[in-house]
Every structure is written in structure tokens, then in C-alpha cells.
Coordinates of C-alpha atoms in Angstrom, one line a residue:
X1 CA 51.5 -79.0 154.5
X2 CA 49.9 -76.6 156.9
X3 CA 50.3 -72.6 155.1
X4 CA 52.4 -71.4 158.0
X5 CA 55.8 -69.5 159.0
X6 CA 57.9 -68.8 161.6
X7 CA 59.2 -65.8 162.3
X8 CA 63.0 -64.6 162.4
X9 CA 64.5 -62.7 165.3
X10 CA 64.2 -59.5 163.3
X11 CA 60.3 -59.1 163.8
X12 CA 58.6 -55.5 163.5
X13 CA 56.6 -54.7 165.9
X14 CA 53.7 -55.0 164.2
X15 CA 54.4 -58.6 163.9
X16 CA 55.2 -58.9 167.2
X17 CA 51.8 -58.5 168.2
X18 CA 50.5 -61.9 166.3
X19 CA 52.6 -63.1 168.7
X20 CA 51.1 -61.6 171.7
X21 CA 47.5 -62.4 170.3
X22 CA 48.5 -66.1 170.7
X23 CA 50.5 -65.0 174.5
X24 CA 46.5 -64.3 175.7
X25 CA 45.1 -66.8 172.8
X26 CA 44.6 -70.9 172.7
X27 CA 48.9 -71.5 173.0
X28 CA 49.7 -70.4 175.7
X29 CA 52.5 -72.3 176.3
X30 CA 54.4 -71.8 172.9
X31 CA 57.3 -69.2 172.8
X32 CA 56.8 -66.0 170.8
X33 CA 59.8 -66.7 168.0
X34 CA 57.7 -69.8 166.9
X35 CA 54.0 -68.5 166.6
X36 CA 52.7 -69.6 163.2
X37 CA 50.5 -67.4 160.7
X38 CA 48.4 -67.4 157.7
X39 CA 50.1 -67.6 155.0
X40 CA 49.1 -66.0 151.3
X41 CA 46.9 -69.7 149.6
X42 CA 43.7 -70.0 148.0
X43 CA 42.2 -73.1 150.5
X44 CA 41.2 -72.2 154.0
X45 CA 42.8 -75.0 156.5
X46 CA 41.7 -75.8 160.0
X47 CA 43.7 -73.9 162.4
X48 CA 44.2 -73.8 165.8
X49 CA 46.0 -70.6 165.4
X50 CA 44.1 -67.2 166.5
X51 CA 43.8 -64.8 164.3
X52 CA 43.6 -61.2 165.7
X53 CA 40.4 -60.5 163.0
X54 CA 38.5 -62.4 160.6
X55 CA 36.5 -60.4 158.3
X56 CA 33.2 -62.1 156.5
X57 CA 32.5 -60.5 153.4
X58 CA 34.7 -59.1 150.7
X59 CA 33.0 -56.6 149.1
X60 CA 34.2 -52.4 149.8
X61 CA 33.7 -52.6 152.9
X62 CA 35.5 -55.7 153.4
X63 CA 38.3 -54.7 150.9
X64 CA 38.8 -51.2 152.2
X65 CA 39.0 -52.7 156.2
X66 CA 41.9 -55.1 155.0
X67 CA 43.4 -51.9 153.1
X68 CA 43.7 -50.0 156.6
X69 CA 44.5 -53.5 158.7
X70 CA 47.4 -53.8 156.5
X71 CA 48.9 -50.9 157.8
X72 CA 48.2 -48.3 155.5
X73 CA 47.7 -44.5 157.4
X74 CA 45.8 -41.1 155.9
X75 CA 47.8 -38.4 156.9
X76 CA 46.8 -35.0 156.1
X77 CA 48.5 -33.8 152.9
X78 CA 51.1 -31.1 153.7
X79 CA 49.6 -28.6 150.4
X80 CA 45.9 -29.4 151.5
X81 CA 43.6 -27.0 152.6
X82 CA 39.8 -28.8 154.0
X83 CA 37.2 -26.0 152.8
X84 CA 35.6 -26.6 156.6
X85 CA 37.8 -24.1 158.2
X86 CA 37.0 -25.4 162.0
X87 CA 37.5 -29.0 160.7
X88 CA 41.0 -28.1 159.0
X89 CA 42.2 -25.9 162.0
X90 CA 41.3 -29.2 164.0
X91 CA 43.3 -31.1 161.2
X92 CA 46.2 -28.8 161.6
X93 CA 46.7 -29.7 165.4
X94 CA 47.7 -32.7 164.8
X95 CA 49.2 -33.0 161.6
X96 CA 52.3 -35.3 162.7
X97 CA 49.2 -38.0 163.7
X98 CA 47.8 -40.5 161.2
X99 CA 43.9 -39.9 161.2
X100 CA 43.9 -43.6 162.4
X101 CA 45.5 -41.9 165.9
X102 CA 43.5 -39.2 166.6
X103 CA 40.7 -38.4 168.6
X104 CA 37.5 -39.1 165.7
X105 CA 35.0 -38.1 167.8
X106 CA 36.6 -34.3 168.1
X107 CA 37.2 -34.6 164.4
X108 CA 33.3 -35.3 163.8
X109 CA 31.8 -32.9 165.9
X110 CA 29.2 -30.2 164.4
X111 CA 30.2 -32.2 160.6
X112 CA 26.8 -33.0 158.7
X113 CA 26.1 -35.1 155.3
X114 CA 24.1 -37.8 154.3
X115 CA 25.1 -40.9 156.6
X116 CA 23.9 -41.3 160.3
X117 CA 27.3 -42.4 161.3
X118 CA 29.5 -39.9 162.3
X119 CA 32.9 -41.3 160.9
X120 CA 31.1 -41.7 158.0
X121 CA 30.4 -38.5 157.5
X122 CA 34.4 -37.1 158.5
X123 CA 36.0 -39.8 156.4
X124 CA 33.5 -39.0 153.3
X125 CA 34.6 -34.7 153.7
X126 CA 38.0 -35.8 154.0
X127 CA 38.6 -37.9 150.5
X128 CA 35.9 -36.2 149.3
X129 CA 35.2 -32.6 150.6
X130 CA 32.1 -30.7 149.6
X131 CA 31.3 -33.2 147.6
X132 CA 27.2 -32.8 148.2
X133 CA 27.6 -29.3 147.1
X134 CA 28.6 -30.5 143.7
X135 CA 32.4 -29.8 144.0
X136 CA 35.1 -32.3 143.4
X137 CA 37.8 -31.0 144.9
X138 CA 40.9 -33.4 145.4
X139 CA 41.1 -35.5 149.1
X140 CA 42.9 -33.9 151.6
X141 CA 44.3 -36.9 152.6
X142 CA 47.9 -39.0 151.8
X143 CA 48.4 -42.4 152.4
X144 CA 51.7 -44.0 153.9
X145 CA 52.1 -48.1 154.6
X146 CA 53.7 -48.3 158.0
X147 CA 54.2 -52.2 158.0
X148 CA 54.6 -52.5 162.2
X149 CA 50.8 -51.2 162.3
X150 CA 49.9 -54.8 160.2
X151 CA 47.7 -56.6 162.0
X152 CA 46.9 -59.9 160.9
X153 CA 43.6 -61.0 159.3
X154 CA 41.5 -62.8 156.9
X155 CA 38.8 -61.6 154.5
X156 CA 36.4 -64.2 153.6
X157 CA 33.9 -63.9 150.7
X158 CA 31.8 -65.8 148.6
X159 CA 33.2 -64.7 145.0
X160 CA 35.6 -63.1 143.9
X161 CA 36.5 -59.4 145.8
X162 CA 34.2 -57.2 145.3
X163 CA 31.2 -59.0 146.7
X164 CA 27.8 -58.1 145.2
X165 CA 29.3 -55.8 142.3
X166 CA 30.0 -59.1 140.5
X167 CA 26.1 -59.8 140.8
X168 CA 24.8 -56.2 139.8
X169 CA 22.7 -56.0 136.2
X170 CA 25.6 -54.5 134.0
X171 CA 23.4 -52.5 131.9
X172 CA 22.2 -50.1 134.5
X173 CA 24.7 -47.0 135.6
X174 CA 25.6 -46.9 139.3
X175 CA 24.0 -44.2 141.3
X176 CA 27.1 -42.8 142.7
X177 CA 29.9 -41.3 140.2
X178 CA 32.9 -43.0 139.6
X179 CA 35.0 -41.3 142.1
X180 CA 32.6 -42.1 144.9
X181 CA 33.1 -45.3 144.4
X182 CA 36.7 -45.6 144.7
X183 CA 38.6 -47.2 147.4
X184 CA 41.7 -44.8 148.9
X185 CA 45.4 -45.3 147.0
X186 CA 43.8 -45.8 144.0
X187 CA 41.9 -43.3 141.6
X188 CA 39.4 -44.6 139.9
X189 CA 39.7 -42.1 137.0
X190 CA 43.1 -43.0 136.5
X191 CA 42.1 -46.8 136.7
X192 CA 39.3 -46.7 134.3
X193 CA 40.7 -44.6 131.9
X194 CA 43.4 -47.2 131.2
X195 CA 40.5 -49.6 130.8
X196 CA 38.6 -47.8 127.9
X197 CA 39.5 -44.5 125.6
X198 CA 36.1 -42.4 125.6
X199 CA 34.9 -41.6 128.6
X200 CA 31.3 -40.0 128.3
X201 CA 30.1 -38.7 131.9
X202 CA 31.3 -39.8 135.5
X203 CA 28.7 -42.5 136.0
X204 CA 30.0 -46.2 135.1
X205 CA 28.5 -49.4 134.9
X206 CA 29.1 -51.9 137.8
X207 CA 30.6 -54.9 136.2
X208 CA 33.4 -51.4 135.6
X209 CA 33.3 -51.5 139.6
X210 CA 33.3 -54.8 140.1
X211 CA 36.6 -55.5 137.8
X212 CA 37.9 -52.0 139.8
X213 CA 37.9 -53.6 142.9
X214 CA 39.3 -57.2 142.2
X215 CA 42.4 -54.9 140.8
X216 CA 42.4 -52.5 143.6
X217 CA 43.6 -55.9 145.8
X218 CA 45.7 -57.5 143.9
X219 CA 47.6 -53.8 143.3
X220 CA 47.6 -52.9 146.6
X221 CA 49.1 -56.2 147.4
X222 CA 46.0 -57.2 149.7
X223 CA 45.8 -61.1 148.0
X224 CA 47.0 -63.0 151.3
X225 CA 44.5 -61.7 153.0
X226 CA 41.8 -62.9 150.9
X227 CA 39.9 -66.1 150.9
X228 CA 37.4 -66.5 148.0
X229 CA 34.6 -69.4 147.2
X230 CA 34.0 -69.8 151.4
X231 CA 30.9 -69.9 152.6
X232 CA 30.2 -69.4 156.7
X233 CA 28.0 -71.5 158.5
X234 CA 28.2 -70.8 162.1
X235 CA 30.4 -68.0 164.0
X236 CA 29.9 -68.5 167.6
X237 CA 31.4 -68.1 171.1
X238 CA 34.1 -69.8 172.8
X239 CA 34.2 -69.7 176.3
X240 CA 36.7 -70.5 178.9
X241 CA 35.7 -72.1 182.0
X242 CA 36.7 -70.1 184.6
X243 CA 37.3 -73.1 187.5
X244 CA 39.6 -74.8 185.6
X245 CA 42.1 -76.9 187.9
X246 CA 45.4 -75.9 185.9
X247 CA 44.5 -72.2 186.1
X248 CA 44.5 -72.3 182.0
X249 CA 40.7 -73.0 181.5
X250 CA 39.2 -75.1 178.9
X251 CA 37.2 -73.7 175.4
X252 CA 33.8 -74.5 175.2
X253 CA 31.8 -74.7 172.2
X254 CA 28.4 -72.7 172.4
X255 CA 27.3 -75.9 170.6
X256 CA 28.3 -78.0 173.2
X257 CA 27.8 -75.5 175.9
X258 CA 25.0 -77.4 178.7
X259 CA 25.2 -75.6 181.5
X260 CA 24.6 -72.3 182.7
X261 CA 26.9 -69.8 180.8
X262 CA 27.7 -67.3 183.7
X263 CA 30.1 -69.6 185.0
X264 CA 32.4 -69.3 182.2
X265 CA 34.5 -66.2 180.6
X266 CA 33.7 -65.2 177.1
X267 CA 36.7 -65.9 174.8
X268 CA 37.2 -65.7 171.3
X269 CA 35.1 -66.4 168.3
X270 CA 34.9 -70.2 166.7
X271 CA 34.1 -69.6 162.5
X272 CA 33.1 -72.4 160.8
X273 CA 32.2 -73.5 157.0
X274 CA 33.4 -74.6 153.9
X275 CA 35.1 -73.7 150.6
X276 CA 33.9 -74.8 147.3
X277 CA 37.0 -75.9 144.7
X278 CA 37.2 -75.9 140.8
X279 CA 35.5 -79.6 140.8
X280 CA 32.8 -78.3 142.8
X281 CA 33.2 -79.5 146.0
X282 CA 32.9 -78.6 149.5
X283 CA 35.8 -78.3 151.8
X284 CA 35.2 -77.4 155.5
X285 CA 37.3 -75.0 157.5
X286 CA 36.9 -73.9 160.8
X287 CA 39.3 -71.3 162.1
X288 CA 39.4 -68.9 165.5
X289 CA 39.4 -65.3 166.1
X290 CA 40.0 -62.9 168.8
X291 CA 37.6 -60.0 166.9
X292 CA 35.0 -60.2 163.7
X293 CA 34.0 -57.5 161.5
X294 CA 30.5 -58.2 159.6
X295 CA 30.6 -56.7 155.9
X296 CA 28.3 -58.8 154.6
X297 CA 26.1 -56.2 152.8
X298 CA 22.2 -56.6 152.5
X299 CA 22.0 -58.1 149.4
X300 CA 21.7 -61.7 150.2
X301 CA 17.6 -61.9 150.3
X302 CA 15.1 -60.1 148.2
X303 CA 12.5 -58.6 150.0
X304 CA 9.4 -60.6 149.8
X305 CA 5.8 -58.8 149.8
X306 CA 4.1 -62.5 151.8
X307 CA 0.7 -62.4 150.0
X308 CA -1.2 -64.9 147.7
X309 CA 0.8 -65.9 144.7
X310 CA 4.1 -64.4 145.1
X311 CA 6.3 -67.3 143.9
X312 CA 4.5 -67.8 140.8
X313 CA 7.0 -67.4 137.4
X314 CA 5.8 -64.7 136.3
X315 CA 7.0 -62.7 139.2
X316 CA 10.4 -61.9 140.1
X317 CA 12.5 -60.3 143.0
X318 CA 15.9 -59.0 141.5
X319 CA 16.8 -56.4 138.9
X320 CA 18.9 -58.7 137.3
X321 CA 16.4 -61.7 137.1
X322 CA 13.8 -58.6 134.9
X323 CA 16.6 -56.9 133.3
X324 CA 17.6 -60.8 131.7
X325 CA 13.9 -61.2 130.4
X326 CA 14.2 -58.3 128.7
X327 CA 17.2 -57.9 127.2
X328 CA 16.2 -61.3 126.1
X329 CA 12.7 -60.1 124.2
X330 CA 10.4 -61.9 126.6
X331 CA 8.3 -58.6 127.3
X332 CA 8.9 -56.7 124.0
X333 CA 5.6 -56.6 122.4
X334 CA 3.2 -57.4 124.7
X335 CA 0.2 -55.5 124.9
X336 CA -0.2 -56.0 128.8
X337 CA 2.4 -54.0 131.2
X338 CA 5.0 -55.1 133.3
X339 CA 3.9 -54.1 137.2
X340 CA 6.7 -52.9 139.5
X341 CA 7.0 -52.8 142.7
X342 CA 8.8 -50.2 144.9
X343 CA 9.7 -46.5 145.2
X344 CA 13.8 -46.8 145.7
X345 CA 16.2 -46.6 143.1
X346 CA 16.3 -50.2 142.0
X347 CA 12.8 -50.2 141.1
X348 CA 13.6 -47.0 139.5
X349 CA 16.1 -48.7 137.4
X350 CA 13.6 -51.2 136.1
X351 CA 11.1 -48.7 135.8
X352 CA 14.1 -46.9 133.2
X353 CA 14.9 -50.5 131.9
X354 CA 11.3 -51.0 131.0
X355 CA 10.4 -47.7 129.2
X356 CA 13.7 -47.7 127.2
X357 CA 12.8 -51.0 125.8
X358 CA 8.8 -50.0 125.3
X359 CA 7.3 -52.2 128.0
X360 CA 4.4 -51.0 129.3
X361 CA 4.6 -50.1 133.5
X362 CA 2.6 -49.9 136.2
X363 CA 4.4 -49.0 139.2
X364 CA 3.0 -49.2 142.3
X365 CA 4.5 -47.9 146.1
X366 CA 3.2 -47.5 149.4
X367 CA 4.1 -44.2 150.1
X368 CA 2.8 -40.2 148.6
X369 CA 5.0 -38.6 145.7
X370 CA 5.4 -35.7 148.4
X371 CA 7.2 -38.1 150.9
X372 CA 9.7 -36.1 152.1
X373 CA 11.5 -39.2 152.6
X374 CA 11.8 -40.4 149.1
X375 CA 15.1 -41.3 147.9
X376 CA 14.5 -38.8 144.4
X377 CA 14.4 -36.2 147.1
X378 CA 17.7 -36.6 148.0
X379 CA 19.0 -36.7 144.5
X380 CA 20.2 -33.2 142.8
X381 CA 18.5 -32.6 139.3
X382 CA 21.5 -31.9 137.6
X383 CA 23.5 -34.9 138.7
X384 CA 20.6 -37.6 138.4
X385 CA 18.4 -36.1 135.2
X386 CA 17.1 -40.0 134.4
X387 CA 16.1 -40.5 138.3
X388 CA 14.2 -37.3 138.4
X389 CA 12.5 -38.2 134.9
X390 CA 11.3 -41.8 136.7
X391 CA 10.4 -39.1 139.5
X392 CA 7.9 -36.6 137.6
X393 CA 6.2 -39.3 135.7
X394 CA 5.3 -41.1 139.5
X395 CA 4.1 -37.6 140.3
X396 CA 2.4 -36.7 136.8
X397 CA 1.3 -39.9 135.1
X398 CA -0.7 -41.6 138.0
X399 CA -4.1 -43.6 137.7
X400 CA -7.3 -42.0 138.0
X401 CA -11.1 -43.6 137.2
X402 CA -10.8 -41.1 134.1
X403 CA -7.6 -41.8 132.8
X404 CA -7.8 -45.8 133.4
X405 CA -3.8 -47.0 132.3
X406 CA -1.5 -44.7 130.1
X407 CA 0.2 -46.4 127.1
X408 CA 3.5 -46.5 128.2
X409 CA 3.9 -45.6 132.2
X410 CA 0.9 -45.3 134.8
X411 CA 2.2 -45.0 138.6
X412 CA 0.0 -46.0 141.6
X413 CA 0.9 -44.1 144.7
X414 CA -0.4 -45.0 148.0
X415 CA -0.8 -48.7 146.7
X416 CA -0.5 -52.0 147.8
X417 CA -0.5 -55.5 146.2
X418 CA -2.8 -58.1 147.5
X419 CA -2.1 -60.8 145.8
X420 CA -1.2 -62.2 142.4
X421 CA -3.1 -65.0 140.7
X422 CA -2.3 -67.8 138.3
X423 CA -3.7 -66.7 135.3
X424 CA -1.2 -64.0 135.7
X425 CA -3.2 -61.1 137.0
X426 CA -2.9 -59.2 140.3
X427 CA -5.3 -57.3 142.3
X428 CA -4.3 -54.1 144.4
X429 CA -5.5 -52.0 146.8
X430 CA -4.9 -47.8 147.7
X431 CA -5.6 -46.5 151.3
X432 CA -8.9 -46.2 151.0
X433 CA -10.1 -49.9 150.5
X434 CA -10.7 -49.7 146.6
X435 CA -9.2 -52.8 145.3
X436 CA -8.2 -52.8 141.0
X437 CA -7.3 -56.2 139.0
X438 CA -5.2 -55.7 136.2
X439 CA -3.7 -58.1 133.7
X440 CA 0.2 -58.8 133.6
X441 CA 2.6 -59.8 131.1
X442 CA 5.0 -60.0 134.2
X443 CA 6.0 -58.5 138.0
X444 CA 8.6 -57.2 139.6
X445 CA 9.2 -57.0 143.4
X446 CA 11.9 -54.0 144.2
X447 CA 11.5 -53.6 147.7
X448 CA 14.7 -54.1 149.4
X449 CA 16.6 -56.7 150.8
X450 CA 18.1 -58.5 154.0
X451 CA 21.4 -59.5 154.8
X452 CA 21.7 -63.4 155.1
X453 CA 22.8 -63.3 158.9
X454 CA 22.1 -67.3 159.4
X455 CA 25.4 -67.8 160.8
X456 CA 24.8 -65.8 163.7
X457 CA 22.4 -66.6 166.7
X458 CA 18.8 -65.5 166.3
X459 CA 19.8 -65.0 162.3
X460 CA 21.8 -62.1 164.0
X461 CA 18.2 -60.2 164.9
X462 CA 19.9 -59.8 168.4
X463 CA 22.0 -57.3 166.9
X464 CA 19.5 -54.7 165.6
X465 CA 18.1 -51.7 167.5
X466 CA 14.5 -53.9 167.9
X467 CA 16.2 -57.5 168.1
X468 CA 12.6 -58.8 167.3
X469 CA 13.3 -57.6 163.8
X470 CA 15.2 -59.0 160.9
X471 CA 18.8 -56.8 160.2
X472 CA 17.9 -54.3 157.2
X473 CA 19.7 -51.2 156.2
X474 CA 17.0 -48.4 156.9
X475 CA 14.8 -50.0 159.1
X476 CA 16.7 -51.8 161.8
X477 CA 20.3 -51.6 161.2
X478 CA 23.0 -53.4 163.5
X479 CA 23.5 -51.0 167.0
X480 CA 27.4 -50.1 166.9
X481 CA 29.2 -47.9 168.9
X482 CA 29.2 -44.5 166.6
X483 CA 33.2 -44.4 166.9
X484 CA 34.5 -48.1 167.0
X485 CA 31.8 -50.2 164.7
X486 CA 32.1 -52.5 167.5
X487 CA 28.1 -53.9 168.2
X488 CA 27.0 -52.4 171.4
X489 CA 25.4 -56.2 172.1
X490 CA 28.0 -58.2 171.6
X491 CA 32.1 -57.3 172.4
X492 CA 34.9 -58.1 169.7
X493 CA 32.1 -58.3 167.2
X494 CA 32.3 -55.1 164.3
X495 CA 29.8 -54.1 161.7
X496 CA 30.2 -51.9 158.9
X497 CA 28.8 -50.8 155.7
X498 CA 24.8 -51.2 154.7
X499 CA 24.5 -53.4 157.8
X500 CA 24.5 -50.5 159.6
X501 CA 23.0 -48.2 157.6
X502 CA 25.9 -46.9 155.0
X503 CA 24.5 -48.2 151.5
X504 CA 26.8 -45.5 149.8
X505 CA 30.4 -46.8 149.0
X506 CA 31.4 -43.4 149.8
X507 CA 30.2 -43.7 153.1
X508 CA 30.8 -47.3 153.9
X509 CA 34.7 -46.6 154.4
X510 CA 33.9 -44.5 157.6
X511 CA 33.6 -48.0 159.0
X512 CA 37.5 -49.2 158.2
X513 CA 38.3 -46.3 159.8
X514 CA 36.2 -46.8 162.8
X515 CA 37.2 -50.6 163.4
X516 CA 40.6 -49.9 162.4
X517 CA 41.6 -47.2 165.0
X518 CA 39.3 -49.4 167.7
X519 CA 41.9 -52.2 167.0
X520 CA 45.0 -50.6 166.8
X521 CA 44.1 -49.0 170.3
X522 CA 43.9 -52.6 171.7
X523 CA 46.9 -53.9 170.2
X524 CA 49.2 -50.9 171.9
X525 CA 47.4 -52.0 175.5
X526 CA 48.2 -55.9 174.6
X527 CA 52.1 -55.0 173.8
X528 CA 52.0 -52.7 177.0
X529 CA 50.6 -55.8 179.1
X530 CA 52.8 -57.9 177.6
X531 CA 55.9 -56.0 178.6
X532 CA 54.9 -55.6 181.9
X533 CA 54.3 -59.5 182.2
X534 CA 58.1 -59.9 181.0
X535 CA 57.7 -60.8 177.5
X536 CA 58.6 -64.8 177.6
X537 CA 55.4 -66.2 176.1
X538 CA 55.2 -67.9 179.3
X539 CA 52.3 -67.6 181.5

């Protein structure tokens, strides 16, 4: 039985515009009472309905877009006062507006904070304003569901929602306080503190966040939205030939596409793969969509260092994989250290995880301790004391010829592995040429990761500001229009979160609010068209 409805006479207009999605979709000859939907199941069907947005990926970023594409609007709370006195005054003039309807561009201008996106930044100093100053003063925001702004949409994700949180080492405290990691409607004080009775400091453990955020949909009543267990192996073109006798056209696989492309239209998006089921196996899917949003995250592929030895056992590339052989004793004791591999936060956390469990280090990084650019930089004293401790003993405890290794932590700045060799040792190199062998007990390689973008042509590469390199957060992040999300290389294709650029939760739902006001935009010009074209569902 397919999972679809009808709808009544008595249609909002928000679900109206599924509807008119299908008027200028792959039915053109059907009649608006009788277009079909999704409905609310846990398997993923073939479909030859449109949907006006699939999302892949159900992480935050995922989880917070369906939040907004259901119809949820930030309005400016009638008691609140923005500490920004030019941003408030802006606020003020259009109060009656949802933020979703006003002009974000005006909003974001002359605002500043730790994201390169500018809705980042003005959706970040509206839930949480002055927040980088150390304040925590309430949002200035309230929400309202207006069900006619509903626009119909799937979020697809390999787990459970949440994405990657369900992955994360659960003895490690996030780097962002608990309230920075909440998702709007739903406090994560208030949540948590139903959860557990003592609550010592704002910093919480992911699997906390990842149990947070498969709630925070099922509360918000986000569940028939969500498809988990799918995995996506191709999301490519349609096009419609343009020649086409009966003035309709036909769709065209990019698959099965043989001739030259500029004599057909772009159409809508073909999404193809399969969901896995409780006896463990694979069910294909393949469904259509007039618009994609990528919130995949970048956590899908370690970084890999590509010298001599690197797959050996004795060398790992996740936090979780170390943290595991140690909680489980395989390091404790041993008289040689554990090498690590990085200078961001992650390899701070093993560096912590390590030290508190009296393994021996030696961490080893590429750049100076006085890299401006180093993450520990960023980080206030007060708020990260354990980061900053990591911090002084890269800038205090590091090798010399005099020294040789310190008993419990010796850093190696401006250093490089060259290889790693069977009988577990490793040899590496500083700037100047000198090369240094040491003996292991065991490696770790915390040096970033890649999104898996496989699905995409050219593994998505296209996409990037240098479309010769792989998609990574810092270093080549997906180009988007600063105001929509929508990829400036490819049109009805979105991209938010660490894709492009926004690692921090708190950032991350500048995106929503991007996409979501791009779309909503789009669907007032469809209803428009459709009126003027008289509103029969016939072409």
C-alpha cells in the first residue's frame, strides 16, 4: 500500500502548494484535489511523486531545517531588547514580520562573530546575543507554527536523528556549552535537567546531545519527516527534453543521458539508494525532488596523512577508535608513548584522554605554537581551562636535543610524520630536514575529516571554491550564496552546516534560516504563477 493521501477540499495554503509543486512537476495532467504525499512510515517507497525538498543528512543541521520547513517562524519577542542597539532598532521596524520574511542581508550588515557566513552570524546574536562576550542572556526571539508555511520534505539519515552525535566518544565533554547546542523551541537546560539531578558545569557529554536531539523531533512533532537506516547512492539531474512533440518533454536520466546536454532543460533532482531493515537487509528507494539541501557533515572520512605504513594496527584515525583502547587498558602501562597527530581540538581531546589515564604522549603538528590561527587561540581561558592546559604544555613541554622525551607529555611543533614502520616505530621530520625515530606503543591520526560526497558528480569536488579539491570544512568549503545556502554551481541544490564552513552547532542554524526563507520566497512566486495560469492543474 503506497504511504499516500489525498487531500480534502479544505486545504491550507500551505498545502496547496504540494499541489502546485506537482502543477510544474512529473503530473502534469492530474488535478490538484488528488495530488498524493508522503505520509509519516519508517520504509522509503519509490515514488513518482515530487517532493518540493529532500534533505540528506539528519543531524542539527538537518533536524533544525525540517524544524523551520515545518512552518515554525522566529518572531521578535514583544519584552526583548537585542544589546546591538542598530541591530534591535532594525528589528523594531519590522516587528509584525517573521525573521523568515525579512530582508537578512539588511539584518546582517556591520554584525561580526566567529562564522564566515553572514546568517550565521545574525541567527547566532539573535538566540544567543553576546554570547562571545561571555553573557547568556535569553534569545530575543519567539517561535510560532504557522501550518500554511509547511512545505513538504524528507530528511534522510543514516542513524537515528542526530547524525554523528550518536558516533561521538561519550567520555569526552563537548566543546560548546550546553545551550549552544540546543536546537530553537526547546531548552536544553530544561531538557537535561529532567534527564539527571546534579548538574556540575554547562559542558555535557555528547551521547547527552545525541539523546537531546532524537527527543527534540519526536517533541516537536518532526517524525514524518524523518527517514532513518537510508543510505544515498546517487543524487543526479533530470532533464527535460526541450523538443518534445507533445509540448510536455520527456525526463532524462543523467545516467542515460548520451547526447549533448544543452539541448535539454534542467529539471528536478533523481535520489536514489537503499534502506537497511531490522533483518539486515537492503531495500532500494529512489524518489524525486524539485530542491536538495546537503547536511551531511564532514565526518564521514578520517583524514589520512598518505605516507609509508599508515594502515598498519597500531595506528588509528578516530577519537573513538583510541579512546576504546584505552578505556579498555591496552596502553596503561606501557613504557613507550602514544604519538598524536594534530593541533585541533580532537587531537586535544586524546591528548587529555591520554594524560588522565597516564599514557605517555608525543604530539606532533605542523604548525608554530604562535599560530595565530590555532583553534586554543580562539578559546577564552576561563571557559576552556582543560583546552588551554593541552595548550601551554604544546608551548612549554616541547623536544629539544637536551631534553630528549618528558615522562608524561613531550610536543613536537613544526613536525611532520614520514612514515610508520612495522615494528611499530615512526620516523619524523621538523622544517629543517632533521629526521627523529621513536618507538610506539600506538598512533593516533587527528587531522580532520571529509564529508563522504560519493553520491554527487566528481565526489561533489565541483562544488568547492577550488573544484580540484576534495569538500572540507576549512579548507575548501562548498561556494553558497551568503543569503540562500543555495551552491552558486549548481541551482536547487543547498548546503549547510560544516560543509560550508559552520562546524559550531550554534552556527550551523544560520543555514535553516538561509534555505528556509530562499524557499518560501519561491513558493509565494509558484502560488502567484499558478493563479495567474487559472488554477485547474491543467496545462
Amino acid at each position: 500500500m503506497p504511504f499516500r493521501r489525498n487531500y480534502s477540499d479544505t486545504e491550507t495554503e500551505g498545502e496547496i502548494f504540494n499541489s502546485l509543486v506537482q502543477y510544474f512537476g512529473d503530473n502534469l495532467g492530474q488535478k490538484v484535489k488528488a495530488m498524493p504525499l508522503v505520509e509519516e512510515t519508517s520504509l522509503l517507497e519509490d515514488s513518482s511523486v515530487t517532493l518540493p525538498v529532500v534533505v540528506i543528512g539528519n543531524g542539527p543541521s538537518g533536524i533544525c531545517l525540517s524544524y523551520m520547513l515545518s512552518g515554525y517562524r522566529p518572531y521578535l519577542s514583544s519584552e526583548a531588547i537585542h544589546p546591538n542597539t542598530i541591530l534591535h532598532s532594525k528589528l523594531e521596524e519590522a516587528r509584525h514580520l517573521s525573521i523568515v520574511d525579512q530582508d537578512l542581508e539588511y539584518l546582517s550588515e556591520g554584525l561580526e562573530g566567529r562564522s564566515s557566513n553572514p546568517v550565521a552570524v545574525l541567527f547566532d546574536t539573535l538566540l544567543h546575543p553576546d554570547a562571545d562576550f561571555g553573557y547568556d542572556y535569553p534569545s530575543v526571539l519567539h517561535w510560532k507554527l504557522e501550518q500554511h508555511h509547511y512545505i513538504p520534505h524528507l530528511v534522510l539519515g543514516k542513524g537515528p536523528p542526530g547524525g554523528a552525535w550518536h558516533n561521538m566518544e561519550g567520555s569526552m565533554l563537548t566543546i560548546s556549552f550546553g545551550n549552544w547546542m540546543e536546537l530553537p523551541g526547546l531548552k536544553f537546560k530544561d531538557w537535561v535537567s529532567s534527564k539527571r539531578r546534579n548538574l556540575k558545569g554547562d559542558r555535557v557529554m555528547p551521547e547527552e546531545i545525541a539523546r537531546y536531539y532524537k527527543h527534540y523531533v519526536k517533541v516537536m512533532g518532526l517524525q514524518k519527516n524523518f527517514r532513518d537506516n537510508t543510505y544515498i547512492t546517487s543524487v543526479s539531474r533530470l532533464y527535460r527534453d526541450q523538443v518534445d512533440n507533445d509540448g510536455q518533454g520527456r525526463n532524462i536520466s543523467t545516467q542515460h543521458l548520451q547526447i549533448e546536454k544543452s539541448k535539454f532543460a534542467k529539471r528536478n533532482w533523481e535520489i536514489r539508494g537503499y534502506q537497511r531493515v531490522g533483518d539486515g537487509s537492503h531495500i532500494p528507494f529512489c524518489l524525486f525532488a524539485e530542491n536538495v539541501a546537503l547536511a551531511t557533515g564532514t565526518l564521514d572520512s578520517p583524514g589520512r596523512l598518505g605516507v609509508e605504513g599508515e594502515d598498519f594496527p597500531f595506528v588509528f584515525h578516530s577519537a573513538p577508535e583510541f579512546g576504546a583502547a584505552v578505556s579498555r587498558g591496552r596502553l596503561r602501562g606501557k613504557a613507550d608513548p602514544v604519538l598524536i597527530v594534530g593541533s585541533g581540538l580532537t587531537a586535544a581531546d586524546a591528548v587529555l584522554c591520554a594524560y588522565s589515564n597516564n599514557v605517555p604522549v608525543i604530539h606532533v603538528f605542523r604548525r608554530r605554537v604562535t599560530d595565530p590561527e590555532l583553534i586554543f587561540k580562539q578559546l577564552p581561558k576561563k571557559l576552556y581551562p582543560e583546552y588551554h592546559k593541552v595548550y601551554h604544555m604544546m608551548c612549554t613541554q616541547s623536544y629539544s636535543l637536551d631534553s630528549n622525551l618528558l615522562s608524561d607529555y613531550t610536543s613536537f611543533p613544526e613536525h611532520h610524520v614520514l612514515a610508520f614502520k612495522s615494528d611499530m616505530k615512526c620516523i619524523l621530520q621538523n622544517v629543517s630536514g632533521l629526521k627523529k625515530i621513536f618507538k610506539l606503543s600506538a598512533a593516533v591520526v587527528l587531522i580532520g575529516s571529509h564529508p563522504n560526497l560519493c553520491f554527487l558528480k566528481e565526489q561533489g569536488c565541483y562544488l568547492g571554491h577550488n573544484s580540484s579539491l576534495p569538500i572540507t570544512c576549512k579548507g575548501n568549503p562548498v561556494e553558497i550564496d551568503a543569503y540562500t545556502y543555495e551552491c552558486v554551481k549548481e541551482a536547487n541544490l543547498f548546503a549547510l552546516g560544516p560543509l560550508v564552513g559552520d562546524n559550531f552547532v550554534r552556527f550551523l542554524k544560520g543555514g535553516a534560516l538561509g534555505v528556509t526563507r530562499c524557499l518560501a520566497i519561491r513558493q509565494k512566486e509558484k502560488k502567484h504563477l499558478f493563479v495567474e495560469r487559472g488554477g485547474d492543474g491543467i496545462a
